[in-house]
Short mmCIF file of C-alpha atoms and ligand atoms in Angstrom, two decimals:
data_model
loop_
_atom_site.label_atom_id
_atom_site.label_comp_id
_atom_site.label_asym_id
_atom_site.label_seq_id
_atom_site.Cartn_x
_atom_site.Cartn_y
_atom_site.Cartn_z
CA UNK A 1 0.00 0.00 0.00
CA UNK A 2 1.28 3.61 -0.99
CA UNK A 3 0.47 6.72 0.38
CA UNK A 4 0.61 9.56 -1.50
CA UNK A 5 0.39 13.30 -1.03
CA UNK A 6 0.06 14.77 -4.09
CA UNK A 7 -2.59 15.40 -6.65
CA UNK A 8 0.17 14.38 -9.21
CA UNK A 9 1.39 10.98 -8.04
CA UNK A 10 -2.36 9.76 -7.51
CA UNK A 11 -3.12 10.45 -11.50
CA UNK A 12 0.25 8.69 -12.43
CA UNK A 13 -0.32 5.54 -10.22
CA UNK A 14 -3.89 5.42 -11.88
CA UNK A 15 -2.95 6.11 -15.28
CA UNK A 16 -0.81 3.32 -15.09
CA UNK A 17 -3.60 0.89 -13.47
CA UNK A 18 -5.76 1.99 -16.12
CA UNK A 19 -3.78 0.96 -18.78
CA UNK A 20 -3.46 -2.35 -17.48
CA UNK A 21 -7.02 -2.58 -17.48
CA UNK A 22 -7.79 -2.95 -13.94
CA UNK A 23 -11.10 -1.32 -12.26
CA UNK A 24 -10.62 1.16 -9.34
CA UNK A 25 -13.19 1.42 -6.34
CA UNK A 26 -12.96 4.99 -4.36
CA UNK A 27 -13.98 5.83 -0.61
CA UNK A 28 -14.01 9.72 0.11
CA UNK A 29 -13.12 9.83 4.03
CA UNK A 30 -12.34 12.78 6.61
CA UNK A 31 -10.14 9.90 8.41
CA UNK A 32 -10.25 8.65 12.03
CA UNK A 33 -11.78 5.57 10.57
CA UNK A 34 -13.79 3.28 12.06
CA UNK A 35 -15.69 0.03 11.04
CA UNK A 36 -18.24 2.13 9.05
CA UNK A 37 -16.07 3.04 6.58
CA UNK A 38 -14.34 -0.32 6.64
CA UNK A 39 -17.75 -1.51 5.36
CA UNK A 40 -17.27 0.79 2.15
CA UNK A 41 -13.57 -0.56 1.77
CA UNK A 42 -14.88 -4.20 1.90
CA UNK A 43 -17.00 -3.48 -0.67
CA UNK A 44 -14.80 -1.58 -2.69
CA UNK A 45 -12.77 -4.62 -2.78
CA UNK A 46 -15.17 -5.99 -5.87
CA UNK A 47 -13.03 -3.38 -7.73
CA UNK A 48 -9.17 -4.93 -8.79
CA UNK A 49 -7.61 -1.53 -7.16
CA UNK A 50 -8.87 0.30 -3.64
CA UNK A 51 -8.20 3.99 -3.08
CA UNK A 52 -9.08 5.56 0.25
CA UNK A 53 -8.84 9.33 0.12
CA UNK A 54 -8.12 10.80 3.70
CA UNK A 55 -8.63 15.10 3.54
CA UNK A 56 -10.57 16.99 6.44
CA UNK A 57 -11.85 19.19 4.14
CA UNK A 58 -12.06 22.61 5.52
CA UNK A 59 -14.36 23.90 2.97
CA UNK A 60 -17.06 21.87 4.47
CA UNK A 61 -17.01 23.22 7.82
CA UNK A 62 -18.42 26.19 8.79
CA UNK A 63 -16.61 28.60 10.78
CA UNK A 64 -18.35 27.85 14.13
CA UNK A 65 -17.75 24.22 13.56
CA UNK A 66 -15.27 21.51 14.45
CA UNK A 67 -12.77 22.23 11.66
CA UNK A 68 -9.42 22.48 14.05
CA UNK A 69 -10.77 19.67 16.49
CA UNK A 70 -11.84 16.86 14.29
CA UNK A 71 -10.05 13.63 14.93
CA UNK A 72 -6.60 12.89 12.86
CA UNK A 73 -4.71 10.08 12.97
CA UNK A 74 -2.92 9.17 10.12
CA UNK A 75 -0.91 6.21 11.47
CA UNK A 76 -3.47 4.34 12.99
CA UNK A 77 -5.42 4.70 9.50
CA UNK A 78 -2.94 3.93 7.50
CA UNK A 79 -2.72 0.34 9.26
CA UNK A 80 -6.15 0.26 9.11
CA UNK A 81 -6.43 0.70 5.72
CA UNK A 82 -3.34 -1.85 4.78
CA UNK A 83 -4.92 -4.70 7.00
CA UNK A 84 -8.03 -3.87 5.03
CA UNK A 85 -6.30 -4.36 1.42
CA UNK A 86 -6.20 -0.68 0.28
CA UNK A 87 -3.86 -0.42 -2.86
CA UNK A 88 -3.66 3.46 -2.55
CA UNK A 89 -4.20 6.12 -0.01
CA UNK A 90 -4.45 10.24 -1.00
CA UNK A 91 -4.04 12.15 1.98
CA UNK A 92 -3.29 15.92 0.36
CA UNK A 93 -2.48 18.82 2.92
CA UNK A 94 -5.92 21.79 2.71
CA UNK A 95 -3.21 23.58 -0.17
CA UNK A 96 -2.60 21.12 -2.33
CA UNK A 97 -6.08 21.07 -2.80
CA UNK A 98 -7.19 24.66 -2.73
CA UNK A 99 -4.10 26.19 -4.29
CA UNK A 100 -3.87 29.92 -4.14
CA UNK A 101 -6.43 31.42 -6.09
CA UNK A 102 -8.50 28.75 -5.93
CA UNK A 103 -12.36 29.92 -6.95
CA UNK A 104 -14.37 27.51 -8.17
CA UNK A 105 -17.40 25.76 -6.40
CA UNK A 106 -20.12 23.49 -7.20
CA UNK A 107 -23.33 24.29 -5.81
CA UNK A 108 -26.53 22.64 -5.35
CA UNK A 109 -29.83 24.23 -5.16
CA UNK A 110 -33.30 22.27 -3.53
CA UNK A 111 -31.69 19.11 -1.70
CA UNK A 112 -29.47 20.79 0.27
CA UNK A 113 -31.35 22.83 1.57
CA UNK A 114 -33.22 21.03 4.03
CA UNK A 115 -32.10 19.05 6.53
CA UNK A 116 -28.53 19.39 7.39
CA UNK A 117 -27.97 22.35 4.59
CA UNK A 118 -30.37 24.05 6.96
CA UNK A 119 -28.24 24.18 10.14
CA UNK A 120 -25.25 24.23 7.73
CA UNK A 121 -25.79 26.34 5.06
CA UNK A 122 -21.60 25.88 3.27
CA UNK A 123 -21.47 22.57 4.14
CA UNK A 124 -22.76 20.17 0.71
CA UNK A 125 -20.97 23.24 -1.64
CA UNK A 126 -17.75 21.97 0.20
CA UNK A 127 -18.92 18.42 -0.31
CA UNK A 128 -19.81 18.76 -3.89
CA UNK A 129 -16.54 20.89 -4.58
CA UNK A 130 -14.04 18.18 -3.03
CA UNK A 131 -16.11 15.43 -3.96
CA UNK A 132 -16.06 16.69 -7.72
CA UNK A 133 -12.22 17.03 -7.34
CA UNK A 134 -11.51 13.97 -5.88
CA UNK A 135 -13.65 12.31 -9.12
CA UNK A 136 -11.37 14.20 -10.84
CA UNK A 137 -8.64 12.92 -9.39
CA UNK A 138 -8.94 9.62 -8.57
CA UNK A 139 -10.98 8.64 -11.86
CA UNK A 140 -12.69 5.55 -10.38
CA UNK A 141 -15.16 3.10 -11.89
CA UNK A 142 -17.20 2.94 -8.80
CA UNK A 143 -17.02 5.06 -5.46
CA UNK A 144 -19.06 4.20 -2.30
CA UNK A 145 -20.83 6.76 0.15
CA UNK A 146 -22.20 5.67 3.71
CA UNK A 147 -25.79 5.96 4.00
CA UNK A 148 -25.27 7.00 7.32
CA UNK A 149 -24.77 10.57 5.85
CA UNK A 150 -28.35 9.75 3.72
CA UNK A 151 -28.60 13.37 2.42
CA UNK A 152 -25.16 13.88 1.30
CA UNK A 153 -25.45 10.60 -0.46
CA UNK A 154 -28.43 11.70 -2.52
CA UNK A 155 -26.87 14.91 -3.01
CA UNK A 156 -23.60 13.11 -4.77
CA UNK A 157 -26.21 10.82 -6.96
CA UNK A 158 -27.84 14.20 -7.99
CA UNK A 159 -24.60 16.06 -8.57
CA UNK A 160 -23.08 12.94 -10.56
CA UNK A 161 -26.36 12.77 -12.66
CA UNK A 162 -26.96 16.26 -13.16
CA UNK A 163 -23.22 17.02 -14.34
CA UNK A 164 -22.95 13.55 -16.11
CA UNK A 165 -19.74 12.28 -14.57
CA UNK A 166 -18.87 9.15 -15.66
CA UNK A 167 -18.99 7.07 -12.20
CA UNK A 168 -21.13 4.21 -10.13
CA UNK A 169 -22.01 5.76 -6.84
CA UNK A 170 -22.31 2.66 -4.15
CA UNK A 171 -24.77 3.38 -1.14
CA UNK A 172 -23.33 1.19 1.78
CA UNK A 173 -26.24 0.52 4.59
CA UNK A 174 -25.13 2.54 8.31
CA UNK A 175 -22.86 0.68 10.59
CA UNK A 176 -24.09 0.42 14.42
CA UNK A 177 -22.02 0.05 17.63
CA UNK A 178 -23.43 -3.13 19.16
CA UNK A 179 -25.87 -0.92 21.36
CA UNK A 180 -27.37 0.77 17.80
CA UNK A 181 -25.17 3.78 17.89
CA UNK A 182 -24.41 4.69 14.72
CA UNK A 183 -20.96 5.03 14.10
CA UNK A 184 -19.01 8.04 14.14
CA UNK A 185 -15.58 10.22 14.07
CA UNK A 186 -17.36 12.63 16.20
CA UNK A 187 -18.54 9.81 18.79
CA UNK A 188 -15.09 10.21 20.33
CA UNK A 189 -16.34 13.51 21.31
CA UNK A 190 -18.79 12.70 23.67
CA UNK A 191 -18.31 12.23 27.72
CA UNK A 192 -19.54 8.92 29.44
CA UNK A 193 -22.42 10.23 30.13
CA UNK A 194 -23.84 11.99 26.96
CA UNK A 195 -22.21 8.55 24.93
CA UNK A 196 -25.34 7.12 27.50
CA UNK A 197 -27.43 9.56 26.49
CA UNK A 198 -26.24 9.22 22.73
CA UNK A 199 -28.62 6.06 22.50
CA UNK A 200 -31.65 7.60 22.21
CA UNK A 201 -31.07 8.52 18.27
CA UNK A 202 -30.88 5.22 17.05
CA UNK A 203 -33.43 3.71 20.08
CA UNK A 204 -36.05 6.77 18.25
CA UNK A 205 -34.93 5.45 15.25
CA UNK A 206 -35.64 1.54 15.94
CA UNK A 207 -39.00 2.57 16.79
CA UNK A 208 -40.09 4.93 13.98
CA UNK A 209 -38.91 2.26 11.45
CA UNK A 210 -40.98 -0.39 13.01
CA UNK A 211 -43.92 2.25 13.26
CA UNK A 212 -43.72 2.37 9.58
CA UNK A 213 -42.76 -1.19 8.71
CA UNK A 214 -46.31 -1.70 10.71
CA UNK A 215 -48.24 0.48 8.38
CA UNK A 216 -48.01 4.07 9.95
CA UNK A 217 -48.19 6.22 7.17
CA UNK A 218 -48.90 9.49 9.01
CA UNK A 219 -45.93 12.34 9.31
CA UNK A 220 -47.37 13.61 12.16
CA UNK A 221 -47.68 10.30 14.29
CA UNK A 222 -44.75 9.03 13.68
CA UNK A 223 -42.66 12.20 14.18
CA UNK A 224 -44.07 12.66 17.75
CA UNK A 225 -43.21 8.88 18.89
CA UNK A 226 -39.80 9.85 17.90
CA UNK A 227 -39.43 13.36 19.19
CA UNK A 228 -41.19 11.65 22.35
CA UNK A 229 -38.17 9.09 22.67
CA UNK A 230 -35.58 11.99 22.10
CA UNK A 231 -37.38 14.59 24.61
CA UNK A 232 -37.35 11.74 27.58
CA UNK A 233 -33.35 12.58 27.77
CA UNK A 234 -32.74 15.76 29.51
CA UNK A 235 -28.85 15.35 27.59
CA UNK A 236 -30.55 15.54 24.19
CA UNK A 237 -31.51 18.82 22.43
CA UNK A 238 -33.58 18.16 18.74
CA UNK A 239 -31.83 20.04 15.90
CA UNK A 240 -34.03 18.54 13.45
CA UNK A 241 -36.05 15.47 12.77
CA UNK A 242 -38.08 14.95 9.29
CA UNK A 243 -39.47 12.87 6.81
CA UNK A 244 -38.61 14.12 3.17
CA UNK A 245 -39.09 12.59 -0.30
CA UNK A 246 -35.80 10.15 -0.62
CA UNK A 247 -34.81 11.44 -3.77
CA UNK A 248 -35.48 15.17 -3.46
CA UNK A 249 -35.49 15.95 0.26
CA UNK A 250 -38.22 17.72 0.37
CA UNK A 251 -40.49 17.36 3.19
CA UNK A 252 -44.04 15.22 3.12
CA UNK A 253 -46.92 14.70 5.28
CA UNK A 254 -47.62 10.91 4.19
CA UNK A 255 -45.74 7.86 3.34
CA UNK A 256 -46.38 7.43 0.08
CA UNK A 257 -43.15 7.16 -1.89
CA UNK A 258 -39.97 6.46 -0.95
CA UNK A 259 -38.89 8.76 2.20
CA UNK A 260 -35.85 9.33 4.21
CA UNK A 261 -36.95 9.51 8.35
CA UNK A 262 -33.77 11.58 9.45
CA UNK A 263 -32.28 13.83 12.34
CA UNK A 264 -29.67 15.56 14.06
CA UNK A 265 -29.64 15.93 17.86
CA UNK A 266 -27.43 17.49 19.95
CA UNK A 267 -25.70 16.05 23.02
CA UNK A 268 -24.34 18.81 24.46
CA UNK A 269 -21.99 20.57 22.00
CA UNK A 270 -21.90 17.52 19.66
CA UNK A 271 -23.92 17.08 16.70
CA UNK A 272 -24.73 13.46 15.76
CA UNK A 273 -27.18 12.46 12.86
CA UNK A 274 -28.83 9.65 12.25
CA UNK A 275 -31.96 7.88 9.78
CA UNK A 276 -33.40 5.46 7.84
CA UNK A 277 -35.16 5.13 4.62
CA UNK A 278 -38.87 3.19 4.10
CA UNK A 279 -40.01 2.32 0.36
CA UNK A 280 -44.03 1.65 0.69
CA UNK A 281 -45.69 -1.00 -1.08
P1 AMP B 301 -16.49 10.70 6.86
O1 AMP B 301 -15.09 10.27 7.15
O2 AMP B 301 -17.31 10.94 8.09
O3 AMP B 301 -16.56 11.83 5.87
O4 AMP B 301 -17.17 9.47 6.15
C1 AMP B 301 -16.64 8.90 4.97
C2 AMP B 301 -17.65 7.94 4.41
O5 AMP B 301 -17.91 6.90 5.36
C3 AMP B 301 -19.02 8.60 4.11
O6 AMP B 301 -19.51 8.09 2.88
C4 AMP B 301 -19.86 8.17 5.27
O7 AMP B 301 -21.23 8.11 4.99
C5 AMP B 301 -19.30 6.78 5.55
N1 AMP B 301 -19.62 6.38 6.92
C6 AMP B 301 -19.29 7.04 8.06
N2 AMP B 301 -19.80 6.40 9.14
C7 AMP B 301 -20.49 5.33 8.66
C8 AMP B 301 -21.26 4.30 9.27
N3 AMP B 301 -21.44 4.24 10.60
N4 AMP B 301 -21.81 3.35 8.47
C9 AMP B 301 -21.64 3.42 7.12
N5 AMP B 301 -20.93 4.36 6.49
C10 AMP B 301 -20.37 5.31 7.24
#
């Protein structure tokens, strides 16, 4: 396994894959990984050629938000990553990627702006911009997006659609701690006692899916189980919680197409999401 930090030796080491005819499977990543996005390697592993990008990318952070304090470490990643059969990973410092003079974005109007795009309104340009670059880059037949981030997924189907790139995006279901936690960098942010507290997103979540694998079809009801299970801990504070339209996340009032049930909550300073999507009969 290589790692690389330049935009340069990535394209070579491709080129040169490429023309031996082998297929390359991508995973974006901020780093600090964890099993969840050792599910997405896995996967990528139908490919002949794995490349894990690792780039906190500041232009996805806004500037109240975790930017300086997110989780690094490249080491213990790097092992990861080997044990895990990566070929290739890009880990670019914030100017080989945004050079001086750097002014292009890609923005997207309607899906993101609900949900997440709501309570960060820069965040999916930076994701579309870096994601769009690291296409770019990395030139893969396939790349593979966690549907723990459900919105952001959509968005990247969307973007990759709308500006016909030539790649498969992979959705790869949400990996859970064994309590139902979903995983997360940011989980390592979280005291013993709001990591307690922490369960009632997925434990909301448990129940709202089987409200709706039962037949409830009604917004409404189903919302206020689930704020009900969330407003029980004193530790959790709602920042949203929604059912929109799966492919164009825009909210409904019945269950009658395919919908994404998703939320953020806070546990004291830290923001966790969490969801899960329902197709009706
Ligand atoms: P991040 O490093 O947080 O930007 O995540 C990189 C990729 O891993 C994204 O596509 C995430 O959706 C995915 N991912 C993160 N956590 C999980 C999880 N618990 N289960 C599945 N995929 C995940």
């Amino acid at each position: 396994m290589k790692v690389v930090k330049t935009i340069n030796e990535v394209k070579n080491i491709v080129n040169d894959w490429k023309k031996q005819g082998l297929s390359i499977g991508f995973i974006p990543t901020m780093g600090y990984l964890h099993e969840g996005h050792g599910s997405l390697i896995i996967k990528a592993r139908e490919n002949s050629k794995v490349v894990v990008s690792i780039f906190v990318n500041p232009m996805q952070f806004g500037p109240a938000e975790d930017l300086d304090k997110y989780p690094r470490d490249l080491e213990k990643d790097s092992k990861y990553c080997e044990e895990l059969g990566v070929d290739l990973i890009f880990n670019p410092e914030p100017e080989e990627m945004y050079p001086e003079g750097f002014c292009t974005s890609v923005n997207m109007s309607v899906l993101s702006e609900e949900l997440c795009g709501l309570s960060r309104p820069v965040h999916f340009t930076g994701v579309c911009t870096v994601v769009n670059k690291l296409l770019n880059i990395v030139n893969p037949d396939k790349a593979y997006f966690g549907e723990k981030d459900a919105q952001q997924l959509a968005i990247i189907r969307r973007m990759v659609k709308d500006l016909n790139m030539d790649v498969e995006i992979v959705g790869c279901p949400i990996i859970r701690e064994e309590d139902g936690l979903a995983k997360s960098s940011r989980n390592t942010y979280l005291n013993s006692e709001e990591r307690r507290a922490a369960l009632v997103l997925s434990k909301s979540i448990f129940a709202g899916k089987k409200m709706v694998e039962e037949g409830c079809r009604e917004v409404d009801v189903l919302l206020k189980k689930m704020k009900d299970i969330i407003e029980r801990e004193p530790l959790a504070r709602i920042d949203y919680l929604k059912v929109v339209d799966a492919m164009t996340m825009q909210q409904v009032n019945t269950i009658d197409r395919p919908v994404l049930v998703a939320m953020a909550v806070y546990l004291g300073n830290v923001r966790l999401i969490d969801n899960f999507s329902f197709i009706p009969e």
